Amino acid sequence: CSSVTHAFDDIDAQAIGLMGNATGGALGRQLALEENARLLRRLHDVLLDTQATAQMYQSAASLDALTGLPNRSAFEAQLEAVCSAHMGQPHRFGLLFIDLDDFKDVNDTYGHAMGDQVLRATAAALRETLRDTDVVARLGGDEFGGVLSSLPDGGRDVRSVADAVEDELARPRVVNGVRLRIKCSVGWVIHDGEAHASDVMQAADARMYEQKRARRQR
């Protein structure tokens, strides 16, 4: 473009060549960085999808499909963790073991669909009765469990909650168009600061059956 013949000598050409090489290299590196960034974004999206899928399956594996409450395995794992955290600290938390009375009669009289609705109503009532900091789960069949933590007065508090659970479930309610009361037997124990989860569960289960037998005798 110069109006002067041979305005640029070989040194000028070499300088321009060096500048061109440097600019081309910089552009090439920038393009590579952008491509790498796109690949990283795609990889990040894939990882997020994978994590979300894994979390979904993990949640599904720990929840009871009918009631949406934690299932027995998740409850036992939580109870074991709470027992370990309170070793050497007695009377800090309690366990409820809840079994519905005459649940078979509901299925026989109204059908299993009605029985499922009663279990859902029981789960909802337990959520409303227990605190957000408590753990409530469906252990299987018509059995439910609750871990009551942060108790100022262990024995009196757990007994009070057990009575409240019985009262709330026994309150007349309409389930699938049928007015009924949900009767239950509740066994409860206070952690002694030493027992493991299986021991606490066994003790609460035994207390529940004691109450159920006494009720039947009456």
CSV table of C-alpha atoms in Angstrom, one decimal, residues 127 129-135:
chain,number,residue,atom,x,y,z
A,127,ARG,CA,-46.0,-34.9,61.0
A,129,THR,CA,-48.0,-33.8,66.0
A,130,LEU,CA,-44.2,-34.1,66.2
A,131,ARG,CA,-41.8,-31.3,65.9
A,132,ASP,CA,-39.8,-30.4,62.9
A,133,THR,CA,-36.6,-31.5,64.7
A,134,ASP,CA,-38.1,-35.0,65.4
A,135,VAL,CA,-37.7,-37.9,63.1
